[in-house]
Short mmCIF file of C-alpha atoms in Angstrom, two decimals:
data_model
loop_
_atom_site.label_atom_id
_atom_site.label_comp_id
_atom_site.label_asym_id
_atom_site.label_seq_id
_atom_site.Cartn_x
_atom_site.Cartn_y
_atom_site.Cartn_z
CA UNK A 199 -16.37 160.90 48.27
CA UNK A 200 -16.70 161.64 44.33
CA UNK A 201 -15.53 165.06 44.46
CA UNK A 202 -12.41 164.33 47.24
CA UNK A 203 -11.55 161.93 44.39
CA UNK A 204 -11.21 164.07 42.14
CA UNK A 205 -9.47 166.52 43.88
CA UNK A 206 -7.07 163.77 44.40
CA UNK A 207 -6.15 162.51 40.85
CA UNK A 208 -6.10 166.78 40.09
CA UNK A 209 -3.04 166.63 43.24
CA UNK A 210 -1.64 163.57 42.00
CA UNK A 211 -1.35 165.15 37.82
CA UNK A 212 0.41 168.40 39.55
CA UNK A 213 0.65 168.55 43.55
CA UNK A 214 2.40 172.13 43.12
CA UNK A 215 -0.96 173.48 41.19
CA UNK A 216 -2.84 172.20 43.13
CA UNK A 217 -1.32 172.25 46.71
CA UNK A 218 -3.83 170.22 48.97
CA UNK A 219 -4.46 166.41 48.72
CA UNK A 220 -7.96 167.43 49.96
CA UNK A 221 -10.56 169.87 49.35
CA UNK A 222 -11.16 172.71 51.15
CA UNK A 223 -13.29 171.93 54.52
CA UNK A 224 -16.65 173.66 54.96
CA UNK A 225 -14.22 175.28 58.26
CA UNK A 226 -12.21 176.63 56.31
CA UNK A 227 -14.54 177.90 53.56
CA UNK A 228 -16.87 179.65 56.26
CA UNK A 229 -14.01 181.53 57.79
CA UNK A 230 -11.87 182.80 54.53
CA UNK A 231 -15.59 184.15 53.89
CA UNK A 232 -16.78 185.24 57.15
CA UNK A 233 -15.86 188.66 55.69
CA UNK A 234 -18.21 188.32 52.96
CA UNK A 235 -21.82 189.29 52.57
CA UNK A 236 -24.16 190.34 49.55
CA UNK A 237 -23.05 193.81 50.27
CA UNK A 238 -20.05 193.03 49.78
CA UNK A 239 -19.98 193.78 45.92
CA UNK A 240 -18.85 191.49 43.83
CA UNK A 241 -16.41 189.06 44.00
CA UNK A 242 -13.52 186.86 42.69
CA UNK A 243 -12.88 183.95 43.28
CA UNK A 244 -9.07 182.20 42.79
CA UNK A 245 -8.38 178.60 42.56
CA UNK A 246 -12.12 177.90 43.23
CA UNK A 247 -10.90 173.96 41.94
CA UNK A 248 -14.33 172.07 43.42
CA UNK A 249 -16.55 175.17 44.69
CA UNK A 250 -15.74 175.19 48.48
CA UNK A 251 -15.40 178.51 48.70
CA UNK A 252 -18.20 179.15 45.89
CA UNK A 253 -21.23 177.66 47.91
CA UNK A 254 -19.74 179.23 51.89
CA UNK A 255 -20.33 182.39 48.79
CA UNK A 256 -23.36 181.78 47.76
CA UNK A 257 -24.51 180.74 51.72
CA UNK A 258 -23.10 184.22 52.86
CA UNK A 259 -25.59 186.34 50.32
CA UNK A 260 -23.20 186.59 47.44
CA UNK A 261 -25.16 185.85 44.13
CA UNK A 262 -23.96 184.07 41.20
CA UNK A 263 -24.24 186.78 38.71
CA UNK A 264 -21.85 188.52 41.33
CA UNK A 265 -19.03 185.71 41.37
CA UNK A 266 -16.00 185.39 38.78
CA UNK A 267 -14.41 182.03 38.85
CA UNK A 268 -11.08 182.11 37.55
CA UNK A 269 -9.60 178.23 37.62
CA UNK A 270 -6.64 176.87 36.09
CA UNK A 271 -7.89 173.50 35.74
CA UNK A 272 -10.02 172.82 33.00
CA UNK A 273 -11.36 169.40 35.29
CA UNK A 274 -12.61 172.03 37.56
CA UNK A 275 -13.63 174.49 35.55
CA UNK A 276 -16.07 172.41 34.07
CA UNK A 277 -17.28 171.46 37.06
CA UNK A 278 -18.33 174.86 37.84
CA UNK A 279 -19.36 176.31 34.85
CA UNK A 280 -22.23 173.05 35.12
CA UNK A 281 -22.93 173.54 39.07
CA UNK A 282 -22.76 178.20 37.95
CA UNK A 283 -24.01 178.39 35.14
CA UNK A 284 -24.62 182.72 35.87
CA UNK A 285 -21.24 182.56 37.14
CA UNK A 286 -18.66 184.60 35.14
CA UNK A 287 -16.21 181.19 35.00
CA UNK A 288 -12.46 181.88 32.99
CA UNK A 289 -10.05 179.14 32.61
CA UNK A 290 -7.60 181.03 32.98
CA UNK A 291 -4.06 181.16 35.10
CA UNK A 292 -4.36 184.12 37.66
CA UNK A 293 -1.50 185.97 36.70
CA UNK A 294 -3.54 186.85 33.33
CA UNK A 295 -6.51 188.92 35.61
CA UNK A 296 -5.38 192.28 35.18
CA UNK A 297 -6.19 191.86 30.97
CA UNK A 298 -10.01 190.64 31.41
CA UNK A 299 -13.46 192.66 31.92
CA UNK A 300 -15.05 190.41 34.98
CA UNK A 301 -18.10 193.33 35.93
CA UNK A 302 -19.25 194.97 33.15
CA UNK A 303 -16.49 197.32 34.27
CA UNK A 304 -17.99 197.63 38.22
CA UNK A 305 -15.16 196.80 40.64
CA UNK A 306 -15.01 193.77 43.07
CA UNK A 307 -15.25 194.29 46.56
CA UNK A 308 -12.85 191.26 47.03
CA UNK A 309 -10.69 188.52 45.95
CA UNK A 310 -10.70 184.85 47.89
CA UNK A 311 -7.61 182.56 46.97
CA UNK A 312 -7.37 179.69 46.71
CA UNK A 313 -4.18 179.51 45.02
CA UNK A 314 -0.67 177.51 46.12
CA UNK A 315 1.10 181.54 46.57
CA UNK A 316 3.93 179.51 48.63
CA UNK A 317 4.80 176.87 45.93
CA UNK A 318 4.87 179.90 42.89
CA UNK A 319 7.67 182.57 42.02
CA UNK A 320 7.58 186.03 43.20
CA UNK A 321 7.13 187.41 40.30
CA UNK A 322 4.35 185.53 39.13
CA UNK A 323 2.80 186.52 43.17
CA UNK A 324 2.89 190.47 41.85
CA UNK A 325 0.93 189.22 38.96
CA UNK A 326 -1.69 187.97 40.30
CA UNK A 327 -1.76 190.85 43.53
CA UNK A 328 -1.45 193.59 41.04
CA UNK A 329 -3.94 192.30 38.87
CA UNK A 330 -6.83 192.07 41.54
CA UNK A 331 -6.24 195.06 43.45
CA UNK A 332 -6.83 197.00 39.90
CA UNK A 333 -10.65 194.39 39.35
CA UNK A 334 -11.50 195.87 43.14
CA UNK A 335 -12.97 198.36 45.23
CA UNK A 336 -9.52 200.95 46.79
CA UNK A 337 -11.11 199.82 49.93
CA UNK A 338 -11.58 195.56 49.10
CA UNK A 339 -9.37 192.61 50.08
CA UNK A 340 -7.65 190.01 48.78
CA UNK A 341 -8.49 186.88 51.13
CA UNK A 342 -5.81 183.84 51.53
CA UNK A 343 -6.08 180.47 53.08
CA UNK A 344 -2.01 179.30 53.84
CA UNK A 345 -0.93 176.06 55.89
CA UNK A 346 2.46 177.44 56.63
CA UNK A 347 2.61 179.26 59.62
CA UNK A 348 3.09 183.04 58.14
CA UNK A 349 1.43 185.12 56.02
CA UNK A 350 2.27 183.51 52.21
CA UNK A 351 2.77 186.42 50.96
CA UNK A 352 6.75 187.32 52.08
CA UNK A 353 6.63 191.22 54.05
CA UNK A 354 9.10 191.99 51.46
CA UNK A 355 6.57 191.33 48.21
CA UNK A 356 3.61 193.28 50.67
CA UNK A 357 6.69 195.79 51.11
CA UNK A 358 6.89 196.47 47.10
CA UNK A 359 3.77 196.70 46.74
CA UNK A 360 2.35 198.86 49.67
CA UNK A 361 0.00 196.20 50.78
CA UNK A 362 -0.45 194.56 55.18
CA UNK A 363 -1.71 191.60 55.55
CA UNK A 364 -4.23 190.70 58.68
CA UNK A 365 -4.49 186.96 60.43
CA UNK A 366 -8.36 186.82 60.51
CA UNK A 367 -8.53 183.14 61.88
CA UNK A 368 -7.31 179.52 62.12
CA UNK A 369 -8.93 176.50 62.11
CA UNK A 370 -7.86 173.03 63.15
CA UNK A 371 -11.18 171.14 61.09
CA UNK A 372 -8.85 171.09 57.53
CA UNK A 373 -7.03 168.42 56.54
CA UNK A 374 -3.66 170.11 56.90
CA UNK A 375 -4.51 173.26 59.47
CA UNK A 376 -4.69 176.11 58.03
CA UNK A 377 -5.29 179.78 58.24
CA UNK A 378 -6.75 182.81 56.35
CA UNK A 379 -4.42 185.69 55.75
CA UNK A 380 -6.43 189.26 54.80
CA UNK A 381 -4.32 191.34 52.49
CA UNK A 382 -5.15 195.39 52.50
CA UNK A 383 -3.62 198.44 50.46
CA UNK A 384 -2.40 200.08 53.06
CA UNK A 385 -3.03 203.34 52.26
CA UNK A 386 -6.52 203.35 50.03
CA UNK A 387 -6.54 205.60 47.35
CA UNK A 388 -8.81 206.00 44.15
CA UNK A 389 -9.21 203.41 41.70
CA UNK A 390 -7.66 204.70 39.12
CA UNK A 391 -4.82 206.18 41.02
CA UNK A 392 -3.58 202.85 41.89
CA UNK A 393 -1.98 201.48 38.73
CA UNK A 394 0.48 198.75 40.60
CA UNK A 395 3.28 197.10 37.70
CA UNK A 396 4.14 193.31 37.69
CA UNK A 397 7.33 194.49 35.40
CA UNK A 398 9.24 196.12 38.99
CA UNK A 399 12.47 194.36 40.06
CA UNK A 400 11.76 192.56 43.50
CA UNK A 401 14.74 191.10 45.24
CA UNK A 402 14.57 187.36 45.72
CA UNK A 403 16.15 186.26 48.61
#
């Protein structure tokens, strides 16, 4: 109850950043982490909030040492650092992900995102995705949930970045109901060749 109240207070302060009035449910946490295991390798979590997805990742065998928690909300970041002291918790904007070294040079196997991409401008979404894929193995996947009826990353942005999205499931046991998408490179290439640029122009409709 205290966790839900704290989340609601954060939403009241900044509804566009938090984007939900309650923490993600266990059902959504299980769904968004369903393709991840201890064999995935390091995992980056964007916008962990109260840690619903973090707990699910650890339950699936991802160690704290293999977790990087990127959180913009100072109150959430402090709580995450307290509860998961062996994970790397960074209080920062996820759009700056490309500027930090997270796992001593190792690439991540997956990114799990709780960010409200639908409420962000295209250039910020591009910066987040390019930063995430620079940190991942060529076959790494970006997992994103949404409350909307389709992928929260518009097709024109996916095309621009050479990515593809696949809906992997949905859950009604969440407030509000949510769906999860897996975003991957269309044609995986060696990581030293992949160099997306967040400064490229993208037409905005």
